[in-house]
């Protein structure tokens, strides 16, 4: 390009003016021209050594695991090519956690299926039925994966979690079919006839069970908020897998049952002592159930008092149970945020980071420590968030694969060892709430917005609020957005004086900016790069208030005037950033929740000046919105299930009886979550939604067999008891296979199971409660309702 600078000499020889005698004045005669590096305002460190950190983020729709494998291969190639110049290391790979979580869920599914297979074999006393399931499960999985492909559902924690629950449903529907076929065989029917009639008897029941589960999850798919986005794949996976399960149960299972007629496994198995013992245990349980059922039929008030006491006792734990938006997942990392004294130098902040790095690296559970100190002047996002400056540092800590201590324990141990003055603020972020990171990139699980106009008043309210939150031990690592101060010079121009000299505010501001920070005015070609030409003044030329006041400003006439003659300059301390929401200023109080104490009560007890208010945001706001949405989905699903049952059984009263079993599932759930050290969160709530369909299925199955018993000319009381005994085994098998399938998830045998663990605990305890009480409550309710409809009874 013509006129392009090619060397430093070209710049030095550039004429910028002429003197009084007309002699040209080149830049080199009034300024130093040299090639240098820009002033360092940030640095990165890895395990105590300076480094360059590259953050790679995948494009939307790309596979994280595949992309990570490609990056790993590229790093190996770089290390081979530049072995004598640099070393490139993969410090953190999020795909490792994703891979471990997915495979952990797969192994939990396999282990759960194996345990369910064993319990099925012990209860049915036959190898034929479990063998059929062993054949059907892989076929059902392949069919479900085909549907996943058609509906563009990827294999992830959500879809696999839904698949695991769907496979559990396959056990449930299969158990009902097996029990019905076995029951018909006891009537000396042929195996073909038993398979056909047994499947026909329960086809309506398992269809109803499948539809109720679909109805439960349909509202979640159509929720347009974050909850719908998060759980829609799980809901779709469950619906698809249970649809396959229904098809397999009414077609493939009876067919295979007939084909395996001549297998000789059963006679050999039944002779084994463990089968004889399991048969004795089952008979003992069945006899005990029959005795208790007769007792409660005679004295129903005793059962009702037990149920009411259980519901009341369980509900007490709901108020003392910790609540959070998402269950915290220990993904083996945490972050330490450091805020040094305002205007601190990069070296000062680096010194603080080095002290913390030494403490961290002395812990054997810690693998890597990556520090980012200061920031790039061009980092616009950091400036907007108020996270820029040489007084800011962030340390990311990554643990070894199998640490001896949890992330929370390590954080507390590091917190105890760190000791700095109060003006140096340090807070920890466990990074465990992955979903919360999407909703709140700053990682704050508590976010309170104080709205108002006066900054001093906002700051005072913020300090008082933090004091109250600390006193009540509601949260840790509390800070407010106005507490970060910085020193500044406030320049107030004299408009009349500036106008008389034909100077604008913008011109004066640019002049001061160049004097203070410098400015890029052009570019020069150096080798293959374009380097900025930056105009600066000497560092010591404007390093205090007096020198700033004496800064000479050139007027359009060529004269110079001191800045102090154009403006009033004062030294001031102010907040580093002022945030706004709507039309008002806000002070944001952030922290990490660690208590179930009500934030609402603390806010309500605060006396605020007129025109000021506090709004709850962060996790509390997300939790409130999400719980309302799921509560709506729960209520809508209950209404739809009631409508389905009413249309199926042509009776509003009988459908109401079945719906009455829903409160039974709450007995024991909240105490169990408390004893397991879990919070009540979205995962636990989803477990309640799932239970809704399962509990009603048991009632529907009982009524189906009650009708069959009554059609066989049995009197009402006998039919009530006989129906209970008939459904005892299929419901027991359904519950046990589901419970055993979820035990690996509930006890977090694999990585990443923390997310599904609360849901698994809710389902396990809910099924136990429902099984223990619904088989007594349903017969009693049906007995008194049907008795009024003039069925024959005996005492």
GROMACS .gro file of C-alpha atoms in nm, residues 75 87-92:
model
    7
   75UNK     CA    1  -0.229  -3.173   2.114
   87UNK     CA    2   0.469  -2.835   2.603
   88UNK     CA    3   0.092  -2.836   2.548
   89UNK     CA    4  -0.116  -3.006   2.816
   90UNK     CA    5  -0.486  -3.077   2.837
   91UNK     CA    6  -0.562  -2.938   3.180
   92UNK     CA    7  -0.937  -2.978   3.197
   0.00000   0.00000   0.00000
